[in-house]
Coordinates of C-alpha atoms in Angstrom, one line a residue:
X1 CA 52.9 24.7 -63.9
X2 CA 49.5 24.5 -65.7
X3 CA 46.1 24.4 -63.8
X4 CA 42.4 22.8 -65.6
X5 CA 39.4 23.4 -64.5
X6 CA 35.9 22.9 -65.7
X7 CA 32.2 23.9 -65.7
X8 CA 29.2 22.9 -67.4
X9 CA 26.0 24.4 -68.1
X10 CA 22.5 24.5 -66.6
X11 CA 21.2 22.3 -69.7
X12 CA 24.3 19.6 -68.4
X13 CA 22.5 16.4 -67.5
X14 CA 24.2 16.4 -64.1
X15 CA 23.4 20.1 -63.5
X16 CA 19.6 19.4 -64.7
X17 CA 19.8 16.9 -61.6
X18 CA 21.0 19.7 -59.3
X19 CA 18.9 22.0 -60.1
X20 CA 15.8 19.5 -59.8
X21 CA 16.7 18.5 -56.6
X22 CA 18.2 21.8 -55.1
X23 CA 14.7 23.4 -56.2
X24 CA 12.6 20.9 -54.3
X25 CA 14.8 21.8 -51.4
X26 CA 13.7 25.4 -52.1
X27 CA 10.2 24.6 -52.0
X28 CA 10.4 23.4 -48.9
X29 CA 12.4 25.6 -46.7
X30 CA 9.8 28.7 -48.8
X31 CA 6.9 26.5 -46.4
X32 CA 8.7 25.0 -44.0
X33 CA 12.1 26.5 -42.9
X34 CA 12.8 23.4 -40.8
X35 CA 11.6 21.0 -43.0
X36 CA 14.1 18.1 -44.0
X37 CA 15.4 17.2 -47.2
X38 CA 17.8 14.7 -48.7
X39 CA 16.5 14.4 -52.6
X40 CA 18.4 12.8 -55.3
X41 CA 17.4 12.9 -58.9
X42 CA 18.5 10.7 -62.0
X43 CA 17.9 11.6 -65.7
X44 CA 18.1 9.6 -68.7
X45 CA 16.5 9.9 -72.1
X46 CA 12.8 10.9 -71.9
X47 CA 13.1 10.3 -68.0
X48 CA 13.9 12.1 -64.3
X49 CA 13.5 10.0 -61.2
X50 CA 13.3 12.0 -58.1
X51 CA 14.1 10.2 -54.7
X52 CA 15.0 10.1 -51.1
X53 CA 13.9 11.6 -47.9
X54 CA 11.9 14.7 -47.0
X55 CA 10.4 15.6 -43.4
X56 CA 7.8 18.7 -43.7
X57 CA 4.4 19.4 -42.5
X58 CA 3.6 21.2 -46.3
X59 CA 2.4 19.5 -49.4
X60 CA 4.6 19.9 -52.5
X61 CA 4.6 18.4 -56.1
X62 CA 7.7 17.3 -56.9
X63 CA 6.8 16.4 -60.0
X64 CA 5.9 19.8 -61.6
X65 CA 8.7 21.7 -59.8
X66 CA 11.5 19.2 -62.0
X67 CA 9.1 20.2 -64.9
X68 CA 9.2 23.9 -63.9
X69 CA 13.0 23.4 -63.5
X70 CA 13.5 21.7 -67.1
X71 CA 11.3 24.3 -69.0
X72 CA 13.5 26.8 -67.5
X73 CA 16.7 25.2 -68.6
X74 CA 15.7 25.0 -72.1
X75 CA 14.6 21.3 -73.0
X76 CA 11.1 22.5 -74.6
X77 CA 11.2 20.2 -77.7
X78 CA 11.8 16.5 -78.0
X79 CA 13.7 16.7 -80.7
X80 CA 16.3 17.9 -78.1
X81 CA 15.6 14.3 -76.5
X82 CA 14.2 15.5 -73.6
X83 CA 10.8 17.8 -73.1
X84 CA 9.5 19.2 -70.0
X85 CA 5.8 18.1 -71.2
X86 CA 6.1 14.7 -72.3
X87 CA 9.1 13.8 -70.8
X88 CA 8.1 11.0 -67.9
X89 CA 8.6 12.2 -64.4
X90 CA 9.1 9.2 -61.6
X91 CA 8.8 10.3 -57.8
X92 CA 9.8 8.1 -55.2
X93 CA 9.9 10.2 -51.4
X94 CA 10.0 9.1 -48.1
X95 CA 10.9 10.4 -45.0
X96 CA 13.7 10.8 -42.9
X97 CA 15.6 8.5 -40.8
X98 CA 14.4 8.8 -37.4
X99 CA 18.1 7.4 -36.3
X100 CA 19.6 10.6 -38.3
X101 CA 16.8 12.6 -37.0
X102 CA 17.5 12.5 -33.4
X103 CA 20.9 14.1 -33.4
X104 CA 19.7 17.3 -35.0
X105 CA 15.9 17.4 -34.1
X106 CA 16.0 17.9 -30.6
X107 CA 17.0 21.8 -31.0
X108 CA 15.5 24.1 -32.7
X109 CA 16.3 28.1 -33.0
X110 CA 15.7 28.7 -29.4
X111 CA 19.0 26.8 -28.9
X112 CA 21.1 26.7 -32.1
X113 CA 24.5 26.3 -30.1
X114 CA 23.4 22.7 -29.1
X115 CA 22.2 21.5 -32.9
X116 CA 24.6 18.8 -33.7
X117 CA 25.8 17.8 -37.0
X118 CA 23.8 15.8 -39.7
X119 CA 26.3 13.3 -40.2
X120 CA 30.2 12.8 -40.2
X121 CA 32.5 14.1 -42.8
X122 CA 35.8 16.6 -43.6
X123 CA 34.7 20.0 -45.6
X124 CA 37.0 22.0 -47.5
X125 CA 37.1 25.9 -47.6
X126 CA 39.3 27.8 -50.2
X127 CA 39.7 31.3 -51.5
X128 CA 43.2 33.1 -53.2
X129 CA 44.1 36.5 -54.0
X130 CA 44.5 36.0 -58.0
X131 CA 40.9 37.1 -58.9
X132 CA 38.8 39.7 -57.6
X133 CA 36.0 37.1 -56.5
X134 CA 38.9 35.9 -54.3
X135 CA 38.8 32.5 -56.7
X136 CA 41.4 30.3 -58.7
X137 CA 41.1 31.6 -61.8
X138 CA 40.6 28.6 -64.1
X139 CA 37.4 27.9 -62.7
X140 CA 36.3 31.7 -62.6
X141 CA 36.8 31.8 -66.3
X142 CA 35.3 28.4 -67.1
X143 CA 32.3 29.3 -65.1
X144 CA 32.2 32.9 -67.0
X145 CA 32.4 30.9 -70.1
X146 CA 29.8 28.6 -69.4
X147 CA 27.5 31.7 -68.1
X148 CA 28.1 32.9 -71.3
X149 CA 27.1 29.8 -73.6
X150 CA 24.1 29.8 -71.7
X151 CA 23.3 33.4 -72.4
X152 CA 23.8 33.5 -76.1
X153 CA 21.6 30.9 -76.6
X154 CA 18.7 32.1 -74.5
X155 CA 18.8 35.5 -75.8
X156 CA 18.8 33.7 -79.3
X157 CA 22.5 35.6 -80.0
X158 CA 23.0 32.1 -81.3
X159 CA 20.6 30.5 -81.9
X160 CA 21.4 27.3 -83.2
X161 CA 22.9 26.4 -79.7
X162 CA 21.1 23.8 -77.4
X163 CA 21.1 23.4 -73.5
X164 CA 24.0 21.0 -73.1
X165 CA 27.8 22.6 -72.6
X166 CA 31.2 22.3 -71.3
X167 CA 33.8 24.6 -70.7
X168 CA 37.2 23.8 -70.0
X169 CA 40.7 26.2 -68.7
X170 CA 43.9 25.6 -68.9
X171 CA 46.0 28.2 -67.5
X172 CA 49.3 28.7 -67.4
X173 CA 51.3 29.6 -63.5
X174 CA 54.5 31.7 -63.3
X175 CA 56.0 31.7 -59.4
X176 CA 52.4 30.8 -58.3
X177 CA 50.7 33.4 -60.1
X178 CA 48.8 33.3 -63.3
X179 CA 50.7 34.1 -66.6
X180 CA 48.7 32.9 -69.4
X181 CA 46.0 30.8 -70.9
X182 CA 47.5 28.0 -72.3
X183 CA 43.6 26.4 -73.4
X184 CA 40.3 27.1 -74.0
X185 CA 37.8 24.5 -74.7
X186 CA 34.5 24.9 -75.1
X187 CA 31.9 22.3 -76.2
X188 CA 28.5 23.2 -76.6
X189 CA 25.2 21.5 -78.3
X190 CA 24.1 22.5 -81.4
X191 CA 20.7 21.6 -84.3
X192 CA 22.3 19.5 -86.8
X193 CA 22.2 21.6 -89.3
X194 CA 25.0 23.9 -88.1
X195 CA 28.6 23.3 -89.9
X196 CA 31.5 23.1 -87.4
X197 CA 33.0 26.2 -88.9
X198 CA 30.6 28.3 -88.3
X199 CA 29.7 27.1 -84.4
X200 CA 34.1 27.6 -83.8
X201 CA 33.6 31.3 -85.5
X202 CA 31.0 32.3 -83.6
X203 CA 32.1 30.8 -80.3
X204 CA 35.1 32.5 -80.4
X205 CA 33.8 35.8 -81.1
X206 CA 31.0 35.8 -79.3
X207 CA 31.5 34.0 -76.0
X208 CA 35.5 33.4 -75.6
X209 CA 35.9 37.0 -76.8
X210 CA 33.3 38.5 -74.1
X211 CA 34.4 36.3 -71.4
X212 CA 38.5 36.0 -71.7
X213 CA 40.7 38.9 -71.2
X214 CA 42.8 39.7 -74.1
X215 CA 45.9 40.0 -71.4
X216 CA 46.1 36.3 -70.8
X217 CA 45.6 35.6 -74.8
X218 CA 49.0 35.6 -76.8
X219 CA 50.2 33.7 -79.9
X220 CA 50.2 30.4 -78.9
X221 CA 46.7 30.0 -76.3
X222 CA 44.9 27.2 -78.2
X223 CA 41.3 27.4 -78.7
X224 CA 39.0 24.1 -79.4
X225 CA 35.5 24.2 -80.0
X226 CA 33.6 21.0 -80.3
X227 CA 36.7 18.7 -81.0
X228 CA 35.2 16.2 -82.0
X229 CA 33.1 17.9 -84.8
X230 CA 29.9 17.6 -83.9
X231 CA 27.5 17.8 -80.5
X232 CA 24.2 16.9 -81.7
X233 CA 22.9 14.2 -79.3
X234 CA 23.1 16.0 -75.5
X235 CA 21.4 16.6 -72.2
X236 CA 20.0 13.5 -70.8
X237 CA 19.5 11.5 -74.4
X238 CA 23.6 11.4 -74.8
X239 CA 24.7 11.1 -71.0
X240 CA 22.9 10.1 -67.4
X241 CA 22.4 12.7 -65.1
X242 CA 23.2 12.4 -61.0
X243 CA 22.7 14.9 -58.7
X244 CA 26.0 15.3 -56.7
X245 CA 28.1 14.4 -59.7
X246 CA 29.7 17.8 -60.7
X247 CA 31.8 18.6 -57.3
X248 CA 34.6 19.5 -58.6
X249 CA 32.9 22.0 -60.8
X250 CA 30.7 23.5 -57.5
X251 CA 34.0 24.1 -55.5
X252 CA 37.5 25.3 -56.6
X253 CA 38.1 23.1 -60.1
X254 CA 40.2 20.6 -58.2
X255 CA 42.5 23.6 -57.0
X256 CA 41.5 22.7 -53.4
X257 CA 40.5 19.7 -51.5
X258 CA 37.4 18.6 -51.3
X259 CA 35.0 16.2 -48.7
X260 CA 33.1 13.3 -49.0
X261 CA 30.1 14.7 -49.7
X262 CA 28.1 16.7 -52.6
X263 CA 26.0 19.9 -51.7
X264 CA 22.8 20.2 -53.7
X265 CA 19.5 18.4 -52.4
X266 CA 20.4 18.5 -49.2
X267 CA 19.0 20.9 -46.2
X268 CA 21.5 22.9 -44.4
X269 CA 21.7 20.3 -40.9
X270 CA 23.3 18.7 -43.4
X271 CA 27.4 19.9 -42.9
X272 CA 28.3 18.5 -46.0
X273 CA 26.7 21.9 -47.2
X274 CA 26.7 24.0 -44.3
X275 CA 30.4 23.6 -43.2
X276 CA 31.4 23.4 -47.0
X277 CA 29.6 26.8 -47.3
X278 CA 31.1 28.1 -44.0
X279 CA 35.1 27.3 -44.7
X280 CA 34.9 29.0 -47.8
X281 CA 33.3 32.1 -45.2
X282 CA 36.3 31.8 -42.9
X283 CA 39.1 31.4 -45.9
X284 CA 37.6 34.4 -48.0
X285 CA 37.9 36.9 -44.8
X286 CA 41.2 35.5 -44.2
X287 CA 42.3 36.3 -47.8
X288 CA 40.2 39.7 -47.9
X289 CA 42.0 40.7 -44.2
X290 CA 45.4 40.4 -46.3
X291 CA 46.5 37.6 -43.7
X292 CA 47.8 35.2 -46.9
X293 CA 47.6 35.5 -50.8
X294 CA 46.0 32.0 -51.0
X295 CA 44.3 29.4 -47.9
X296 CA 42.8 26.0 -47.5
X297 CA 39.9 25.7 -44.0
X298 CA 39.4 22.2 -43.3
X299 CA 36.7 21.7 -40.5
X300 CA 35.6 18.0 -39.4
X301 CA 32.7 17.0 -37.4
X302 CA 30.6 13.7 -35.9
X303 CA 27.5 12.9 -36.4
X304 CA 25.0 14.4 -33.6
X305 CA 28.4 16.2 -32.2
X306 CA 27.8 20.2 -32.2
X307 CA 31.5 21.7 -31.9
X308 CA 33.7 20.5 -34.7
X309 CA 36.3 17.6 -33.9
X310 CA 39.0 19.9 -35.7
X311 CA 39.5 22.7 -37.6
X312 CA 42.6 23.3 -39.6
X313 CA 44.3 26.4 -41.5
X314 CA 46.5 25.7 -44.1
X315 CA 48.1 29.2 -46.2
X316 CA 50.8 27.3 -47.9
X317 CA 53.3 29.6 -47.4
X318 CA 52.0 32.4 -47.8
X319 CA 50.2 33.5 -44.7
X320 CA 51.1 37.1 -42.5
X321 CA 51.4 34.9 -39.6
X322 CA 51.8 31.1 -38.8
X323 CA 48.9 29.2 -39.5
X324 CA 48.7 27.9 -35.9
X325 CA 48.3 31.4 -34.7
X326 CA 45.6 32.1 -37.4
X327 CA 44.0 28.9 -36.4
X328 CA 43.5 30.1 -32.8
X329 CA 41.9 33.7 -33.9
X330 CA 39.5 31.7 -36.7
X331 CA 38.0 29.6 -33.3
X332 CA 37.3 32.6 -31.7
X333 CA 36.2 34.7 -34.8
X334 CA 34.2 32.2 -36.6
X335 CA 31.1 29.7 -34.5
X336 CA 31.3 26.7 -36.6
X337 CA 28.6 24.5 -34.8
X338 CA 26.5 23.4 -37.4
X339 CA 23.4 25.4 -36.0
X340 CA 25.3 28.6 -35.5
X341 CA 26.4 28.5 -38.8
X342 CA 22.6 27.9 -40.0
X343 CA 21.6 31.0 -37.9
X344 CA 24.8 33.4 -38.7
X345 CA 24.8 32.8 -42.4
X346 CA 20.6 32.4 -42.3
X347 CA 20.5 29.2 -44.5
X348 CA 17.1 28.0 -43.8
X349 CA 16.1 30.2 -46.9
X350 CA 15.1 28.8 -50.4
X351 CA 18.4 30.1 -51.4
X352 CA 19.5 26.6 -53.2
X353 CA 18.9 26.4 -56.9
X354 CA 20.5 29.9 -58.1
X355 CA 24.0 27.9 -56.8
X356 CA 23.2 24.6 -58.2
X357 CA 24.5 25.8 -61.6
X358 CA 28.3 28.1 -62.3
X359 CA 29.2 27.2 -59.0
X360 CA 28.4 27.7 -55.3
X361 CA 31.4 29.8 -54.9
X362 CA 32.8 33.3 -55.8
X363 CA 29.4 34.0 -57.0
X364 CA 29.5 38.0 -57.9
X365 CA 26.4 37.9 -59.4
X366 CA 24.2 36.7 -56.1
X367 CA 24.6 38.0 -52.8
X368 CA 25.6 34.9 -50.8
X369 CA 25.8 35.2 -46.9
X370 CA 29.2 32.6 -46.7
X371 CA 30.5 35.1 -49.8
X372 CA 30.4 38.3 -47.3
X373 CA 33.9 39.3 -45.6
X374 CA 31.9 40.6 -42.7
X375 CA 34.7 39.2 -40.5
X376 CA 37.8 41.0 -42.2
X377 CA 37.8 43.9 -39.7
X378 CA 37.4 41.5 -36.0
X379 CA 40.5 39.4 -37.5
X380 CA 42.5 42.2 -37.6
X381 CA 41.4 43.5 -34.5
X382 CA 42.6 40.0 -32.7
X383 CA 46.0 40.2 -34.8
X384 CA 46.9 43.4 -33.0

């Protein structure tokens, strides 16, 4: 069986729109940790629109945090086709619904427990056994990889390289477990005047070789770099950029379901993030308490509703105990009302942006609250 996943880098055009977006978020929780926010940004050549719905009593200028935010990235010079000076930046921001508003206003931290949810929807948790962030390892690596690209070109290792970048793995499953790497792609952006030859050289060597371990590598792994020959035109000149378009790459690189809904721009009333970010709490302590080598959380909830309509454990096969059982012990172990889970995991925080690039998951670079396995030794306690 073969397994692909993907990432992209920061300087991706749908990243760009992440980040935008997930730092206005920031901003506004840094003033007003109950503030509201529901921001959407679209990029295109020479252009970022920012829009959608924010409740705060603090001013903010949207308009020089995306510049901030694109400066940081690396578009500095138009002959990249986009530049965080001259580069036009559109707001359009109102407030929130009052209809939405009402189902999660009425409480505030003196009664968390009775916070319902933001809106409907089904979010996924994941985690397995088969790396040590306790993530499929496809989209560990391509992440790593992408991390990687990113850092050779800011530290001007290579410094022909531009913001845009893809990574893509392919490995290569033996009785459920990984056995090789079948594929390793990597497309990155580059100044024109760079031969393919030299980019595939120094790829390799430089961010394949520091990322992959030479275990998985044997005769036949394939590596591509830039298959098409050349990556010139990138970023938001050569491709539209959405916030909310990259899911796949913020979860499990389509190892494990996923819900309706994207994360980044979005306040944490919002379970589309919060119970996201909360399954992946409750299946990481399952797979750190050694109950199962690999598990899926699904959690569902209605809109104004505090206590989930369901929540579902799924080990496939491979659990210590039946996944009914486990189910049981994870309602009593984990509260996974919306405002509990804001209060337990403290997600009223400017803690947005540093996830809104390489992932949101099986971060070990970041210390992430729904990445702790704080709960490892109470579910043992309940299995006795």
């Amino acid at each position: 069986m073969f397994i692909t996943s993907e990432s992209v880098t920061e300087g991706h055009p749908d990243k760009m729109a992440d980040q935008i977006s997930d730092a206005i978020l920031d901003e506004v929780l840094r003033r007003d940790p109950y503030g509201r926010v529901a921001v959407e940004t679209l990029l295109t050549k020479n252009l970022a629109v920012i829009a959608g719905e924010v409740t705060t009593r603090h001013r903010f200028d949207a308009e020089k945090i995306a510049r901030k935010v694109i400066k940081e990235i690396g578009y500095i010079d138009s002959a990249y086709g986009f530049d965080s000076k001259t580069s036009k930046v559109q707001v359009f921001l109102n407030q929130q619904s009052p209809d939405i508003a009402q189902g999660v206003s009425q409480y505030r931290e003196e009664k968390p427990e009775s916070v319902g949810a933001g809106d409907q929807g089904i979010m996924y948790g994941y985690a397995t056994n088969e790396t040590p962030a306790l993530m499929p390892l496809p989209i560990f690596l391509a992440h790593n990889l992408t991390r990687r690209l990113a850092e050779v070109r800011k530290k001007g290792i290579l410094k022909y390289l531009r913001p845009d970048g893809k990574a893509q793995v392919t490995i290569e499953y033996q009785n459920g477990r990984p056995r090789r790497a079948h594929t390793i792609l990597i497309s990155t952006q580059h100044a024109p005047e760079v031969k393919h030859e030299q980019i595939k050289k120094d790829v390799i060597n430089k961010v394949v070789g520091a990322v992959l371990s030479k275990k998985l590598v044997d005769k036949n792994t394939r590596f591509l770099v830039n298959p098409t020959g050349r990556f010139v035109i990138g970023g938001p000149e050569g491709d539209t950029g959405l916030t909310g378009r990259k899911i796949i790459v913020d979860t499990y690189g389509g190892v494990a379901s996923h819900g309706g809904g994207a994360f980044s721009g979005k306040d944490p009333t919002k379970v589309d993030r919060s119970a996201a970010y909360a399954a992946r709490w409750v299946a990481k302590n399952i797979i750190a308490a050694g109950l199962a080598d690999k598990v899926q959380t699904q959690v569902a909830y209605a809109i104004g509703i505090p206590e989930p309509l369901a929540v579902n454990i799924d080990t496939f096969g491979t659990g210590k105990i039946p996944d009914e059982k486990l189910s049981g012990v994870v309602a009593e172990v984990f509260d996974l009302r919306p405002g509990m889970i804001i209060k337990n995991l403290r997600l009223r925080r400017p803690i947005y942006r540093q996830v809104a690039a390489y992932g949101h998951f099986g971060r070990i670079d970041l210390d992430l609250p729904w990445e702790k396995t704080d709960k490892v030794g109470e579910l043992k306690r309940r299995l006795k």
